[in-house]
Short mmCIF file of C-alpha atoms in Angstrom, two decimals:
data_model
loop_
_atom_site.label_atom_id
_atom_site.label_comp_id
_atom_site.label_asym_id
_atom_site.label_seq_id
_atom_site.Cartn_x
_atom_site.Cartn_y
_atom_site.Cartn_z
CA MET A 1 7.61 4.73 -7.03
CA LYS A 2 7.79 2.78 -10.25
CA VAL A 3 4.41 2.48 -12.02
CA ALA A 4 5.08 -0.11 -14.72
CA THR A 5 6.55 -3.21 -13.07
CA GLY A 6 4.97 -5.76 -15.41
CA SER A 7 4.10 -7.91 -12.41
CA GLY A 8 0.44 -8.03 -13.42
CA ASP A 9 0.96 -9.01 -17.03
CA GLY A 10 -0.37 -12.49 -16.34
CA GLY A 11 -3.77 -11.11 -15.33
CA ARG A 12 -3.15 -11.56 -11.62
CA THR A 13 -2.40 -9.13 -8.86
CA SER A 14 -1.85 -9.18 -5.11
CA LEU A 15 -4.46 -8.04 -2.67
CA PHE A 16 -3.30 -5.91 0.22
CA SER A 17 -3.56 -8.99 2.41
CA GLY A 18 -1.31 -11.01 0.12
CA GLU A 19 -3.66 -13.24 -1.85
CA ARG A 20 -2.84 -13.53 -5.54
CA VAL A 21 -6.10 -13.10 -7.39
CA LEU A 22 -7.27 -12.75 -10.95
CA LYS A 23 -7.90 -9.16 -11.86
CA ASP A 24 -11.63 -9.77 -12.16
CA ASP A 25 -11.83 -10.78 -8.48
CA GLU A 26 -14.91 -9.23 -6.87
CA ARG A 27 -12.80 -7.28 -4.38
CA LEU A 28 -10.82 -5.77 -7.24
CA GLU A 29 -14.06 -4.98 -9.05
CA ALA A 30 -15.21 -3.09 -5.96
CA SER A 31 -11.98 -1.19 -5.46
CA GLY A 32 -11.96 -0.53 -9.21
CA ASP A 33 -15.37 1.12 -8.90
CA VAL A 34 -14.07 3.31 -6.10
CA ASP A 35 -11.06 4.17 -8.25
CA GLU A 36 -13.35 5.01 -11.17
CA LEU A 37 -15.45 7.19 -8.90
CA ASN A 38 -12.32 9.03 -7.85
CA ALA A 39 -11.38 9.64 -11.49
CA VAL A 40 -14.89 10.93 -12.27
CA ILE A 41 -14.59 13.36 -9.36
CA GLY A 42 -11.35 14.54 -10.95
CA GLY A 43 -13.33 15.24 -14.13
CA LEU A 44 -15.97 17.06 -12.10
CA ILE A 45 -13.37 19.28 -10.46
CA ALA A 46 -11.87 20.07 -13.86
CA ALA A 47 -15.33 21.02 -15.16
CA LEU A 48 -16.26 23.33 -12.28
CA PRO A 49 -17.18 26.79 -13.53
CA PRO A 50 -15.31 29.71 -11.90
CA GLU A 51 -18.38 30.63 -9.84
CA ALA A 52 -18.34 27.14 -8.27
CA ALA A 53 -14.56 26.86 -7.79
CA SER A 54 -15.10 26.91 -4.04
CA CYS A 55 -16.42 23.33 -4.32
CA ALA A 56 -13.00 22.04 -5.34
CA PRO A 57 -11.42 21.68 -1.87
CA GLU A 58 -14.43 19.74 -0.59
CA LEU A 59 -14.30 17.43 -3.61
CA ARG A 60 -10.58 16.85 -3.15
CA THR A 61 -11.28 15.86 0.45
CA VAL A 62 -13.79 13.33 -0.89
CA GLN A 63 -11.12 12.02 -3.29
CA SER A 64 -8.76 11.53 -0.34
CA ASP A 65 -11.53 9.83 1.67
CA LEU A 66 -11.89 7.22 -1.07
CA PHE A 67 -8.29 5.98 -0.89
CA PRO A 68 -8.61 4.19 2.47
CA ILE A 69 -11.92 2.70 1.34
CA GLY A 70 -10.11 1.22 -1.66
CA ALA A 71 -7.37 -0.11 0.59
CA TRP A 72 -9.83 -1.73 2.99
CA LEU A 73 -11.59 -3.36 0.05
CA SER A 74 -8.31 -5.04 -0.82
CA ALA A 75 -7.42 -6.14 2.70
CA ASP A 76 -8.23 -9.14 4.79
CA GLY A 77 -9.01 -7.75 8.21
CA SER A 78 -6.98 -10.48 9.90
CA ALA A 79 -3.70 -9.49 8.22
CA PRO A 80 -1.28 -7.50 10.39
CA SER A 81 -0.93 -5.02 7.56
CA ALA A 82 -4.63 -4.25 7.92
CA ALA A 83 -3.96 -3.03 11.45
CA LEU A 84 -1.84 -0.31 9.87
CA LEU A 85 -4.68 0.99 7.71
CA PRO A 86 -6.36 4.12 9.00
CA PRO A 87 -9.86 3.41 10.32
CA LEU A 88 -12.66 5.03 8.33
CA ASP A 89 -13.58 8.16 10.23
CA PRO A 90 -17.35 8.68 10.74
CA GLU A 91 -16.60 12.39 10.53
CA GLY A 92 -16.33 11.95 6.74
CA THR A 93 -19.99 10.93 6.56
CA ALA A 94 -20.98 13.69 8.97
CA ARG A 95 -19.15 16.23 6.82
CA LEU A 96 -21.13 15.10 3.76
CA GLU A 97 -24.38 15.42 5.71
CA ARG A 98 -23.53 18.99 6.67
CA ALA A 99 -22.67 19.84 3.06
CA ILE A 100 -25.94 18.31 1.82
CA GLY A 101 -27.90 20.34 4.36
CA ARG A 102 -26.08 23.54 3.44
CA MET A 103 -26.72 23.08 -0.30
CA GLU A 104 -30.33 21.93 0.09
CA ALA A 105 -31.16 25.06 2.06
CA ALA A 106 -30.43 27.15 -1.03
CA LEU A 107 -32.32 24.96 -3.51
CA PRO A 108 -35.97 24.97 -4.56
CA GLU A 109 -38.00 22.05 -3.35
CA LEU A 110 -37.77 18.95 -5.48
CA ARG A 111 -41.17 18.18 -7.02
CA SER A 112 -40.35 15.56 -9.64
CA PHE A 113 -37.61 13.34 -10.96
CA LEU A 114 -34.91 15.22 -12.85
CA LEU A 115 -33.17 14.30 -16.06
CA PRO A 116 -29.46 13.95 -15.24
CA GLY A 117 -27.53 16.73 -16.95
CA GLY A 118 -27.45 20.48 -17.20
CA CYS A 119 -24.18 22.36 -17.16
CA PRO A 120 -21.04 20.25 -17.76
CA ALA A 121 -20.08 20.18 -14.07
CA ALA A 122 -23.59 19.07 -13.07
CA ALA A 123 -23.45 16.31 -15.69
CA TRP A 124 -20.17 15.12 -14.14
CA ALA A 125 -21.77 15.21 -10.69
CA HIS A 126 -24.60 12.99 -11.91
CA LEU A 127 -22.08 10.58 -13.40
CA ALA A 128 -20.22 10.54 -10.07
CA ARG A 129 -23.51 9.78 -8.33
CA THR A 130 -24.18 6.75 -10.50
CA VAL A 131 -20.64 5.36 -10.24
CA CYS A 132 -20.88 5.88 -6.49
CA ARG A 133 -24.10 3.84 -6.40
CA ARG A 134 -22.37 1.06 -8.34
CA ALA A 135 -19.50 1.03 -5.85
CA GLU A 136 -22.06 0.85 -3.05
CA ARG A 137 -23.88 -2.08 -4.71
CA ARG A 138 -20.59 -3.90 -5.18
CA LEU A 139 -19.74 -3.41 -1.51
CA VAL A 140 -23.12 -4.81 -0.49
CA ARG A 141 -22.52 -7.84 -2.72
CA LEU A 142 -19.12 -8.42 -1.11
CA GLY A 143 -20.74 -8.45 2.31
CA ARG A 144 -23.12 -11.24 1.28
CA GLY A 145 -20.25 -13.71 1.27
CA SER A 146 -19.21 -12.84 4.84
CA PRO A 147 -21.39 -14.30 7.58
CA GLY A 148 -21.88 -12.47 10.85
CA GLU A 149 -21.78 -8.78 11.59
CA ALA A 150 -20.04 -6.65 8.98
CA PRO A 151 -16.67 -5.30 10.07
CA ALA A 152 -16.57 -1.69 11.19
CA TRP A 153 -14.80 -0.50 8.05
CA ARG A 154 -17.51 -1.95 5.79
CA ARG A 155 -20.34 -0.49 7.83
CA GLU A 156 -18.71 2.92 7.69
CA ALA A 157 -17.86 2.61 3.99
CA LEU A 158 -21.51 1.79 3.22
CA ARG A 159 -22.72 4.81 5.19
CA TYR A 160 -20.18 7.02 3.46
CA LEU A 161 -20.98 5.86 -0.10
CA ASN A 162 -24.71 6.07 0.53
CA ARG A 163 -24.35 9.65 1.71
CA LEU A 164 -21.88 10.50 -1.03
CA SER A 165 -24.27 9.66 -3.84
CA ASP A 166 -26.88 11.90 -2.19
CA TYR A 167 -24.22 14.58 -1.97
CA PHE A 168 -23.54 14.35 -5.72
CA PHE A 169 -27.24 14.63 -6.51
CA VAL A 170 -27.60 17.79 -4.46
CA LEU A 171 -24.31 19.11 -5.80
CA ALA A 172 -25.54 18.62 -9.38
CA ARG A 173 -28.63 20.69 -8.61
CA THR A 174 -26.48 23.33 -6.92
CA LEU A 175 -24.10 23.54 -9.86
CA ASN A 176 -26.99 24.04 -12.28
CA ARG A 177 -28.39 26.76 -10.05
CA VAL A 178 -25.03 28.52 -9.85
CA ALA A 179 -24.58 28.25 -13.63
CA GLY A 180 -28.11 29.53 -14.27
CA VAL A 181 -29.11 26.32 -16.04
CA GLU A 182 -32.69 25.25 -15.55
CA GLU A 183 -33.33 21.73 -14.28
CA THR A 184 -35.23 19.45 -16.67
CA PRO A 185 -37.99 17.54 -14.89
CA TRP A 186 -38.89 14.07 -16.11
CA ARG A 187 -42.19 13.91 -17.95
CA ARG A 188 -44.07 10.76 -18.80
CA GLU A 189 -44.26 11.93 -22.41
CA ALA A 190 -41.26 13.79 -23.77
CA MET B 1 7.53 -18.01 14.51
CA ALA B 2 4.80 -15.65 15.60
CA PRO B 3 6.08 -13.21 18.18
CA GLY B 4 3.34 -11.38 19.99
CA SER B 5 4.71 -7.97 19.11
CA LEU B 6 3.70 -8.53 15.49
CA ASN B 7 0.07 -8.69 16.50
CA ALA B 8 0.25 -5.42 18.38
CA PRO B 9 -2.16 -2.65 17.42
CA ALA B 10 -1.02 -0.24 14.77
CA PRO B 11 1.83 1.87 16.05
CA PRO B 12 1.39 5.61 15.87
CA ILE B 13 2.86 7.44 12.93
CA ALA B 14 5.67 9.23 14.60
CA GLY B 15 5.69 12.13 12.18
CA ARG B 16 8.77 14.12 11.43
CA GLN B 17 11.84 13.51 13.51
CA THR B 18 15.38 14.67 13.49
CA LEU B 19 17.59 11.64 14.00
CA ARG B 20 21.27 11.82 14.83
CA LEU B 21 23.62 9.66 12.80
CA LEU B 22 25.42 7.49 15.35
CA ALA B 23 27.65 5.30 13.20
CA ARG B 24 28.27 4.16 9.66
CA ARG B 25 29.92 0.95 8.50
CA SER B 26 30.83 -0.12 5.01
CA LEU B 27 29.36 -3.51 4.07
CA SER B 28 30.67 -3.39 0.51
CA PRO B 29 32.18 -0.72 -1.72
CA GLU B 30 28.67 0.59 -2.52
CA VAL B 31 26.56 -0.35 0.51
CA PHE B 32 26.69 1.21 3.95
CA GLU B 33 24.97 0.35 7.20
CA LEU B 34 23.87 3.40 9.16
CA ASP B 35 22.87 3.48 12.81
CA LEU B 36 20.48 6.31 13.59
CA GLU B 37 19.35 7.47 16.97
CA ARG B 38 16.03 5.91 17.94
CA PRO B 39 13.78 8.54 19.50
CA PRO B 40 12.12 7.58 22.77
CA GLY B 41 8.74 6.03 22.10
CA PHE B 42 9.38 5.43 18.41
CA ARG B 43 7.64 2.16 17.55
CA PHE B 44 7.55 0.26 14.30
CA LEU B 45 6.77 -3.17 12.93
CA PRO B 46 9.52 -5.21 11.25
CA GLY B 47 9.41 -4.45 7.54
CA GLN B 48 8.41 -0.81 7.88
CA ARG B 49 10.44 2.07 6.50
CA LEU B 50 11.96 5.36 7.52
CA ARG B 51 11.45 8.24 5.10
CA ILE B 52 14.53 10.43 4.96
CA ARG B 53 14.41 13.97 3.66
CA GLU B 54 17.38 15.92 2.40
CA GLY B 55 17.50 18.91 0.10
CA GLY B 56 13.77 18.74 -0.59
CA VAL B 57 13.96 15.11 -1.72
CA GLU B 58 12.57 12.11 0.17
CA ARG B 59 13.63 8.47 -0.02
CA ASP B 60 12.41 5.48 1.96
CA TYR B 61 14.79 3.05 3.67
CA THR B 62 13.55 -0.12 5.35
CA ILE B 63 14.60 -0.48 8.96
CA ALA B 64 16.97 -3.44 9.30
CA SER B 65 17.11 -3.46 13.10
CA GLY B 66 14.51 -5.17 15.19
CA PRO B 67 11.86 -3.43 17.27
CA GLY B 68 13.75 -4.48 20.39
CA GLU B 69 17.05 -2.90 19.36
CA GLY B 70 18.13 0.49 20.60
CA VAL B 71 19.05 2.04 17.26
CA LEU B 72 17.36 2.43 13.89
CA ARG B 73 19.59 0.70 11.35
CA ILE B 74 19.24 1.17 7.61
CA LEU B 75 21.12 -0.03 4.56
CA VAL B 76 22.05 2.56 1.95
CA ARG B 77 23.33 1.78 -1.52
CA ARG B 78 25.40 4.66 -2.76
CA VAL B 79 24.00 5.85 -6.08
CA PRO B 80 26.49 8.08 -7.91
CA GLY B 81 24.75 11.39 -8.54
CA GLY B 82 21.86 10.28 -6.35
CA SER B 83 19.77 12.79 -4.43
CA ILE B 84 20.21 11.43 -0.91
CA SER B 85 22.52 8.41 -0.80
CA PRO B 86 25.78 10.39 -1.32
CA PHE B 87 24.79 12.60 1.63
CA LEU B 88 24.03 9.58 3.83
CA CYS B 89 27.23 7.83 2.82
CA GLU B 90 29.42 10.84 3.62
CA ALA B 91 27.73 12.66 6.51
CA PRO B 92 29.87 12.55 9.66
CA PRO B 93 28.54 10.92 12.84
CA GLY B 94 26.43 13.40 14.77
CA THR B 95 24.77 14.80 11.64
CA ALA B 96 21.08 15.56 12.15
CA ILE B 97 18.96 13.72 9.58
CA ALA B 98 15.33 14.64 8.90
CA ALA B 99 13.11 11.58 8.87
CA SER B 100 9.53 10.49 9.31
CA GLY B 101 7.92 7.17 9.93
CA PRO B 102 7.25 4.43 10.31
CA HIS B 103 5.82 3.96 6.84
CA GLY B 104 4.71 0.98 4.80
CA TYR B 105 2.72 -2.20 5.07
CA PHE B 106 5.32 -4.89 4.27
CA VAL B 107 4.95 -6.54 7.64
CA PHE B 108 5.07 -10.19 8.65
CA ALA B 109 1.75 -12.01 8.82
CA PRO B 110 2.01 -15.11 11.05
CA ALA B 111 0.33 -18.05 9.33
CA PRO B 112 0.42 -21.84 9.29
CA ARG B 113 2.04 -21.66 5.83
CA THR B 114 5.84 -21.61 5.53
CA PRO B 115 7.20 -18.12 4.97
CA VAL B 116 9.54 -17.81 2.01
CA PHE B 117 11.66 -14.68 1.91
CA ALA B 118 13.32 -13.62 -1.33
CA ALA B 119 15.63 -10.64 -1.30
CA THR B 120 18.27 -9.06 -3.44
CA GLY B 121 20.88 -6.52 -2.37
CA VAL B 122 19.73 -4.07 0.28
CA GLY B 123 16.29 -5.72 0.04
CA ILE B 124 17.48 -7.99 2.82
CA ALA B 125 16.83 -5.23 5.37
CA PRO B 126 13.19 -6.09 6.25
CA PHE B 127 14.06 -9.75 6.72
CA ARG B 128 16.88 -8.91 9.07
CA SER B 129 14.35 -6.91 11.10
CA MET B 130 11.76 -9.70 11.03
CA ALA B 131 14.33 -12.28 12.15
CA ALA B 132 15.52 -9.92 14.90
CA SER B 133 11.92 -9.72 16.14
CA GLY B 134 11.77 -13.50 16.55
CA VAL B 135 10.47 -14.76 13.20
CA ARG B 136 11.84 -18.26 12.60
CA GLY B 137 11.23 -21.23 10.36
CA PHE B 138 11.51 -19.26 7.15
CA VAL B 139 13.11 -20.20 3.85
CA LEU B 140 15.40 -17.45 2.60
CA PHE B 141 16.56 -17.07 -0.98
CA HIS B 142 19.17 -14.37 -0.73
CA GLY B 143 20.41 -12.86 -3.97
CA ALA B 144 23.58 -10.93 -4.73
CA GLY B 145 26.16 -10.64 -7.45
CA ARG B 146 28.96 -12.08 -5.33
CA ALA B 147 29.24 -13.62 -1.87
CA GLY B 148 30.30 -10.28 -0.36
CA GLY B 149 26.84 -8.92 -1.18
CA LEU B 150 25.01 -11.43 1.02
CA PHE B 151 24.56 -8.91 3.80
CA TYR B 152 23.56 -10.26 7.22
CA ARG B 153 24.06 -13.88 6.12
CA GLU B 154 25.73 -14.72 9.46
CA PHE B 155 22.72 -13.35 11.32
CA LEU B 156 20.02 -14.84 9.12
CA GLU B 157 21.28 -18.30 8.23
CA PRO B 158 21.13 -19.73 11.77
CA ARG B 159 17.60 -18.37 12.17
CA ALA B 160 16.29 -19.79 8.88
CA ALA B 161 14.83 -23.25 8.35
CA ARG B 162 16.64 -23.13 5.05
CA TYR B 163 19.06 -20.58 3.62
CA ARG B 164 20.25 -20.36 0.05
CA GLY B 165 22.51 -17.65 -1.30
CA CYS B 166 21.95 -17.04 -5.00
CA LEU B 167 25.02 -15.57 -6.69
CA SER B 168 24.67 -14.29 -10.22
CA ARG B 169 28.28 -13.21 -10.87
CA GLN B 170 30.40 -15.31 -8.50
CA ALA B 171 33.30 -17.26 -9.98
CA GLN B 172 33.47 -20.98 -9.22
CA PRO B 173 33.93 -22.62 -6.80
CA LEU B 174 30.90 -21.25 -4.99
CA PRO B 175 30.87 -20.85 -1.20
CA ALA B 176 28.89 -23.39 0.80
CA GLY B 177 25.18 -22.65 1.03
CA THR B 178 25.05 -20.82 -2.28
CA ARG B 179 24.11 -21.62 -5.84
CA PRO B 180 24.71 -19.90 -9.14
CA GLY B 181 21.96 -17.78 -10.63
CA ARG B 182 19.26 -15.54 -9.31
CA VAL B 183 16.66 -15.88 -6.59
CA THR B 184 14.04 -16.47 -9.27
CA ASP B 185 16.00 -19.52 -10.43
CA ALA B 186 15.91 -20.86 -6.87
CA LEU B 187 12.17 -20.21 -6.61
CA ARG B 188 11.69 -22.08 -9.87
CA GLU B 189 13.97 -25.03 -9.13
CA GLU B 190 14.44 -25.52 -5.40
CA LEU B 191 11.11 -25.07 -3.70
CA ALA B 192 9.05 -28.21 -3.25
CA GLU B 193 5.28 -28.28 -3.66
CA GLY B 194 3.60 -26.78 -0.60
CA ASP B 195 1.68 -23.93 0.96
CA TYR B 196 3.74 -20.79 1.27
CA ASP B 197 3.55 -17.11 2.09
CA PHE B 198 6.05 -15.30 -0.10
CA TYR B 199 7.72 -12.08 0.91
CA LEU B 200 9.65 -10.43 -1.92
CA CYS B 201 11.90 -7.40 -1.51
CA GLY B 202 14.14 -6.16 -4.27
CA ARG B 203 14.13 -4.44 -7.61
CA GLY B 204 10.83 -4.32 -9.49
CA GLU B 205 12.20 -6.55 -12.24
CA MET B 206 13.07 -9.30 -9.76
CA ILE B 207 9.66 -9.08 -8.16
CA ALA B 208 7.85 -9.20 -11.51
CA GLU B 209 9.81 -12.30 -12.52
CA ALA B 210 9.30 -13.94 -9.12
CA LEU B 211 5.56 -13.36 -9.36
CA GLN B 212 5.47 -15.14 -12.71
CA VAL B 213 7.15 -18.16 -11.13
CA ILE B 214 4.89 -18.08 -8.08
CA ASP B 215 1.70 -17.72 -10.13
CA ALA B 216 2.74 -20.69 -12.25
CA ARG B 217 3.96 -22.97 -9.44
CA PHE B 218 2.04 -21.85 -6.35
CA PRO B 219 -1.23 -20.26 -7.49
CA ARG B 220 -2.79 -20.39 -4.00
CA ALA B 221 0.11 -18.67 -2.26
CA ARG B 222 -0.05 -15.34 -0.50
CA VAL B 223 2.47 -12.84 -1.77
CA PHE B 224 3.67 -9.65 -0.12
CA THR B 225 5.96 -7.40 -2.11
CA GLU B 226 8.21 -4.44 -1.42
CA PRO B 227 9.74 -3.27 -4.69
CA PHE B 228 12.31 -0.54 -4.99
CA SER B 229 13.94 1.07 -7.99
#
């Protein structure tokens, strides 16, 4: 697959459903956020300490989950090509919920807001959480322009991204615990 | 123009198959047409590809036959020193070929707009498949160096609303129905104002140039692309 074709040099690109759009089109902004999230997860995996290396397969599964979401964001559901896209599997959201429950069971109760940070991997997890929230907001904004019930893929993508940002929050706490780094609670006066 | 089969639900990914090579015909000194056994139940949409694996290397070939035909037909350009094409261009009939599919999303989207197909070389394969499935009323700009490279012209021209061969290296006089130059020249000079869906299949350079023309002349068009290297 050739990467540099030069076909987007004029600032336009094709959506999956064929429309030629400017590269600041809101659907591209949304799929760009999902792409950015995926790249941040790559940074998180690279920053995992050896004692948390077991998180890597789960995070790679999340990276794979994000690809079809990006494709759906770029597709018009009426296009025949969209019928070839894999449906978003609710099992992905369920898997995140199980992981959140598993990690939370080993964490102390949360009693205040936390300052994002800690060990490098936890800092990456917080960054992933915030990019994930941005992708979620962008998806919500996209839905505003579409009257009627949201298509199944968008409903599932919203559930997934909502759960995924929670997952990153709990993962950040877990990574700090594993690394022996104390969490920093927010205080009104620093 | 809009056969019902194109609106069918997504076909299953058939996974890995071993397909028997049934026949091979030479279409030009470098391009061969291969007929492969079609496994029972193998479904695809016109424009989708087979992925062939040989010696640990995989290459995709668009299916040129229609969904209603009994074989899977592909076009192979022989690349000297290539990883797979020399094998495909020399394997005797009966050879078992590892393949998976169908792959890809370059499928026909029925619409009120006129479909414009632009293809060069073996990039004509998906359009042969689409026409075989019943797609009609399309404009086809068919590019090749010389007239002998306009594969499937006899099949496609009667099914097109308008056919134009674009020959970049053909000596004068040109055969009827052709013009000198490339498909991008035809897109630039021969297509009237209108609403179109463009389908482009060919080398990345052709597609990049075609997109520049389309963006400049038809900014509201839909464009579907299938580049190959």
